[in-house]
Coordinates of C-alpha atoms in Angstrom, one line a residue:
M1 CA 224.2 -18.3 71.1
A2 CA 227.2 -19.9 69.3
E3 CA 228.0 -19.3 65.6
I4 CA 227.3 -22.4 63.5
N5 CA 229.0 -23.2 60.2
H6 CA 227.4 -25.8 58.0
F7 CA 230.1 -25.7 55.3
E8 CA 233.4 -25.5 57.1
Y9 CA 235.2 -27.1 54.2
G10 CA 233.4 -25.2 51.5
W11 CA 231.6 -27.0 48.7
I12 CA 233.4 -30.4 49.2
T13 CA 231.2 -31.9 51.8
P14 CA 227.8 -30.9 50.2
A15 CA 229.1 -32.1 46.8
L16 CA 230.2 -35.5 48.3
S17 CA 226.9 -35.8 50.3
Y18 CA 224.9 -35.2 47.1
A19 CA 227.0 -37.7 45.2
L20 CA 226.4 -40.3 47.9
S21 CA 222.7 -39.7 47.9
V22 CA 222.5 -40.0 44.1
L23 CA 224.6 -43.1 44.0
G24 CA 222.6 -44.8 46.7
S25 CA 219.3 -43.8 45.2
F26 CA 220.4 -45.1 41.8
L27 CA 221.4 -48.5 43.2
G28 CA 218.4 -48.6 45.4
L29 CA 216.0 -47.9 42.5
V30 CA 217.6 -50.7 40.4
C31 CA 217.3 -53.2 43.2
A32 CA 213.8 -52.1 44.0
G33 CA 212.8 -52.7 40.4
R34 CA 213.8 -56.4 40.8
I35 CA 211.2 -56.7 43.6
R36 CA 208.3 -56.5 41.3
T37 CA 209.8 -59.1 38.8
A38 CA 211.0 -61.5 41.5
T39 CA 209.6 -65.0 41.2
G40 CA 209.5 -66.0 44.9
S41 CA 209.3 -64.5 48.3
G42 CA 213.0 -65.3 49.0
Q43 CA 214.0 -63.2 46.0
R44 CA 211.7 -60.4 46.9
F45 CA 213.1 -60.3 50.4
W46 CA 216.7 -60.3 49.1
W47 CA 216.2 -57.4 46.6
G48 CA 214.2 -55.5 49.2
L49 CA 217.0 -55.8 51.7
L50 CA 219.6 -54.6 49.1
A51 CA 217.4 -51.7 48.2
A52 CA 216.9 -50.8 51.8
W53 CA 220.6 -50.8 52.4
A54 CA 221.3 -48.8 49.2
I55 CA 218.7 -46.1 49.9
G56 CA 218.6 -46.1 53.7
G57 CA 222.2 -46.8 54.4
T58 CA 224.0 -44.9 51.5
A59 CA 221.6 -42.4 50.0
I60 CA 220.3 -41.2 53.4
W61 CA 222.5 -42.1 56.4
A62 CA 225.9 -41.9 54.7
M63 CA 224.8 -38.7 53.1
H64 CA 223.9 -37.3 56.5
F65 CA 227.2 -38.2 58.0
M66 CA 229.2 -36.8 55.1
A67 CA 227.3 -33.5 55.4
M68 CA 228.0 -33.5 59.1
L69 CA 231.7 -33.4 58.4
G70 CA 231.3 -29.8 57.3
F71 CA 229.3 -28.9 60.5
A72 CA 231.2 -26.9 63.1
V73 CA 230.3 -24.8 66.1
T74 CA 232.6 -22.0 67.1
G75 CA 234.0 -22.4 70.6
T76 CA 233.5 -26.1 71.0
R77 CA 234.6 -29.4 69.6
I78 CA 232.1 -32.0 68.4
R79 CA 232.1 -35.7 69.2
Y80 CA 229.6 -38.5 68.5
D81 CA 228.0 -41.1 70.7
V82 CA 228.7 -44.4 68.8
P83 CA 225.7 -46.4 70.0
L84 CA 223.3 -43.6 69.0
T85 CA 225.1 -43.1 65.7
A86 CA 224.7 -46.9 65.0
A87 CA 221.0 -46.7 66.0
S88 CA 220.4 -44.0 63.5
T89 CA 221.7 -46.3 60.8
V90 CA 219.4 -49.1 61.8
I91 CA 216.4 -46.6 61.9
A92 CA 217.2 -45.4 58.3
V93 CA 217.6 -48.9 56.8
S94 CA 214.6 -50.3 58.7
A95 CA 212.3 -47.5 57.7
V96 CA 213.1 -47.8 54.0
G97 CA 212.9 -51.6 54.2
I98 CA 209.4 -51.5 55.8
G99 CA 208.3 -48.9 53.3
L100 CA 209.4 -51.1 50.4
A101 CA 207.7 -54.1 51.9
I102 CA 204.4 -52.1 52.1
V103 CA 204.5 -51.0 48.4
G104 CA 206.3 -54.1 47.0
T105 CA 203.8 -56.8 48.1
G106 CA 200.5 -57.3 46.3
R107 CA 199.0 -54.9 43.8
L108 CA 200.4 -51.3 43.8
S109 CA 197.9 -48.7 44.9
A110 CA 197.9 -45.1 46.0
V111 CA 197.0 -46.0 49.5
K112 CA 200.0 -48.3 49.8
V113 CA 202.3 -45.6 48.4
L114 CA 201.0 -42.9 50.7
G115 CA 201.1 -45.2 53.7
G116 CA 204.6 -46.4 53.0
G117 CA 205.8 -42.9 52.3
L118 CA 204.4 -41.6 55.5
F119 CA 206.0 -44.4 57.6
T120 CA 209.4 -44.1 55.7
G121 CA 209.4 -40.3 55.9
I122 CA 208.9 -40.3 59.6
G123 CA 211.6 -42.9 59.9
V124 CA 214.0 -40.8 57.9
A125 CA 213.3 -37.8 60.0
A126 CA 213.8 -39.9 63.2
M127 CA 217.1 -41.0 61.8
H128 CA 218.2 -37.4 61.2
Y129 CA 217.3 -36.2 64.7
T130 CA 218.7 -39.3 66.3
G131 CA 222.0 -38.6 64.6
M132 CA 221.8 -35.0 65.8
A133 CA 221.1 -36.2 69.4
A134 CA 224.3 -38.3 69.1
M135 CA 226.4 -35.1 69.0
R136 CA 228.4 -34.3 72.1
L137 CA 229.5 -30.7 72.5
N138 CA 229.9 -28.0 75.2
G139 CA 226.5 -26.6 74.7
D140 CA 222.7 -27.2 74.5
L141 CA 220.9 -27.9 71.3
A142 CA 217.7 -26.1 70.5
Y143 CA 215.4 -26.4 67.4
D144 CA 213.0 -24.1 65.7
G145 CA 209.6 -26.0 65.6
T146 CA 208.5 -24.6 62.3
R147 CA 211.6 -25.7 60.4
V148 CA 211.6 -29.1 62.1
G149 CA 208.0 -29.6 60.9
L150 CA 209.0 -28.5 57.4
S151 CA 211.9 -31.0 57.4
V152 CA 209.5 -33.8 58.4
V153 CA 207.1 -32.8 55.6
I154 CA 210.0 -32.8 53.1
A155 CA 211.1 -36.2 54.3
V156 CA 207.5 -37.7 53.9
V157 CA 207.1 -36.2 50.5
A158 CA 210.6 -37.4 49.4
A159 CA 210.0 -40.9 50.7
T160 CA 206.6 -41.1 49.0
V161 CA 208.0 -40.1 45.7
A162 CA 211.0 -42.4 46.2
L163 CA 208.7 -45.4 46.8
W164 CA 206.6 -44.6 43.9
L165 CA 209.6 -44.3 41.6
A166 CA 211.0 -47.5 43.0
M167 CA 208.0 -49.4 41.9
T168 CA 207.3 -47.8 38.5
V169 CA 210.6 -46.7 37.0
R170 CA 212.4 -49.3 34.9
R171 CA 214.5 -47.7 32.1
G172 CA 218.1 -46.6 32.8
L173 CA 217.7 -42.9 31.9
A174 CA 214.6 -42.6 34.0
I175 CA 216.3 -44.3 36.9
A176 CA 219.3 -41.9 36.6
G177 CA 217.0 -38.8 36.5
S178 CA 215.0 -40.1 39.4
A179 CA 218.2 -40.6 41.4
L180 CA 219.2 -37.0 40.7
V181 CA 215.8 -35.8 42.0
M182 CA 216.0 -38.0 45.1
G183 CA 219.4 -36.6 45.8
V184 CA 218.0 -33.1 45.9
A185 CA 215.2 -34.1 48.1
V186 CA 217.4 -36.0 50.6
N187 CA 219.9 -33.1 50.9
G188 CA 217.0 -30.6 51.1
M189 CA 215.5 -32.4 54.0
H190 CA 218.9 -32.6 55.8
F191 CA 219.9 -29.0 55.5
T192 CA 216.4 -27.8 56.3
G193 CA 216.6 -29.8 59.6
M194 CA 220.1 -28.4 60.2
S195 CA 218.9 -24.9 59.7
A196 CA 216.5 -25.3 62.6
L197 CA 219.4 -26.0 65.0
S198 CA 220.8 -23.4 67.4
V199 CA 223.5 -24.0 70.0
H200 CA 223.9 -22.3 73.4
L201 CA 227.4 -22.8 74.8
H202 CA 228.0 -23.7 78.4
E203 CA 229.9 -21.3 80.5
R204 CA 232.0 -24.1 81.9
R205 CA 233.7 -26.4 79.4
G206 CA 233.7 -30.1 80.4
E207 CA 235.5 -33.1 78.9
L208 CA 233.6 -34.4 75.9
T209 CA 233.0 -38.2 75.5
G210 CA 232.5 -40.1 72.3
A211 CA 234.3 -40.6 69.0
G212 CA 235.6 -37.9 66.9
V213 CA 234.8 -37.4 63.2
S214 CA 238.2 -38.7 62.1
T215 CA 237.7 -41.9 64.2
L216 CA 234.3 -42.6 62.6
L217 CA 235.3 -41.6 59.1
V218 CA 237.5 -44.5 58.1
P219 CA 235.1 -47.4 59.1
I220 CA 232.1 -45.5 57.6
V221 CA 233.9 -44.9 54.3
L222 CA 235.0 -48.6 54.2
A223 CA 231.5 -49.8 55.0
V224 CA 230.0 -47.6 52.2
I225 CA 232.6 -48.9 49.7
L226 CA 231.8 -52.5 50.7
V227 CA 228.1 -52.0 50.4
V228 CA 228.4 -50.3 47.0
V229 CA 230.7 -53.0 45.6
G230 CA 228.4 -55.7 47.0
L231 CA 225.3 -54.1 45.4
V232 CA 227.0 -53.7 42.1
Y233 CA 228.2 -57.3 42.2
A234 CA 224.7 -58.6 43.1
L235 CA 223.2 -56.6 40.2
L236 CA 225.7 -57.8 37.7
A237 CA 225.4 -61.5 38.8
A238 CA 221.6 -61.6 38.9
P239 CA 219.9 -62.6 35.6
T240 CA 218.1 -59.9 33.8
D241 CA 214.6 -60.1 32.2
D242 CA 216.3 -60.7 28.8
D243 CA 218.3 -63.6 30.3
R244 CA 215.1 -65.2 31.8
A245 CA 213.2 -64.8 28.6
A246 CA 216.1 -66.4 26.6
A247 CA 216.2 -69.3 29.1
A248 CA 212.5 -69.8 28.9
Y249 CA 212.6 -69.8 25.1
L250 CA 215.4 -72.4 25.0
Q251 CA 213.5 -74.6 27.4
A252 CA 210.4 -74.3 25.4
R253 CA 212.3 -75.3 22.2
Q254 CA 213.8 -78.3 24.0
V255 CA 210.4 -79.5 25.2
S256 CA 208.6 -79.0 21.8
A257 CA 211.4 -80.6 19.7
P258 CA 210.6 -84.1 18.5
V259 CA 212.7 -86.9 19.9
V260 CA 214.7 -88.5 17.1
E261 CA 215.6 -92.2 17.6
P262 CA 219.2 -93.0 16.6
E263 CA 219.5 -95.2 13.5
T264 CA 220.7 -98.7 14.1
A265 CA 223.8 -99.6 12.2
P266 CA 223.7 -102.8 10.1
D267 CA 225.0 -105.9 11.7
P268 CA 225.6 -108.4 8.9
V269 CA 227.6 -110.9 10.9
G270 CA 225.6 -110.8 14.2
L271 CA 228.3 -109.0 16.3
R272 CA 225.7 -107.1 18.3
S273 CA 223.7 -110.2 19.3
R274 CA 226.9 -112.1 20.3
S275 CA 228.7 -109.2 22.1
T276 CA 228.2 -110.9 25.4
T277 CA 230.0 -114.1 24.4
L278 CA 232.8 -112.7 22.3
G279 CA 234.9 -112.0 25.4
R280 CA 234.8 -115.7 26.5
P281 CA 237.9 -117.8 25.8
G282 CA 237.4 -120.2 22.9
T283 CA 234.5 -118.3 21.3
P284 CA 234.9 -118.4 17.5
F285 CA 234.8 -115.1 15.7
P286 CA 231.7 -114.9 13.5
S287 CA 232.0 -114.7 9.8
R288 CA 229.7 -114.2 6.8
R289 CA 229.5 -118.0 6.3
D290 CA 227.6 -118.3 9.6
V291 CA 224.9 -116.1 8.3
P292 CA 222.1 -118.1 6.7
P293 CA 221.6 -117.3 3.0
P294 CA 218.5 -115.4 1.9
P295 CA 215.6 -117.4 0.7
Q296 CA 215.4 -118.2 -3.0
R297 CA 212.5 -116.9 -5.0

């Protein structure tokens, strides 16, 4: 059995993975809060998609890959199958998106939260073990069934709590605290699943196929940066509840305000009535002598 090191670079990789999970959870909770206040199905779909990318793509999948940077097996190099790695991303985002769709439509209930959490948690666990299956090394992977089951339970509980927080938390400090808790849950699920892994090296070392960590690191980091910047821009550009309330107040004032007819200026010499003929050649300019005198009393 090979020796496994989960923290090859010390505290750097777990600290960065926790920071990513907290950042993604915070942005995802803010976006999910807009789902309940959206005025149409298009807006709900848009905010649900952004929340799924924030939580599933950044808080879960990017955190998983960052933690994997510190994973090493003595005696063999590690490479990753790119299609399976991409598939794990799709699984994470889709699972979170479907979970948000379950709890974000209609009236919120405990049955919806539990059902959405169960589906999302299983999806998150599937993402994790799909990402592990994408590893290519000179050895066979084996898992302890008890710890695998524990990691799935943690994923389901974390997903259920995350969906409940996404639909109920509104204030900034509460969202920040919830993101910190979600970061602990996501990292706890990941490292519990990693602790179930053991590697049995092959006697003969073959050529490894796939992409190295350094090859995948740059595009993944750029993708995370673009997603985070896009989410921040979308949140800053979208009108808040206060903005909508102010717009509704101004519209109500405009509707209820009385229409004031403009006062007509005096026209003692009849310029207004003769405006169409003044431009014609030869038309005499009116004077006060053309105005009939007032009747005598």
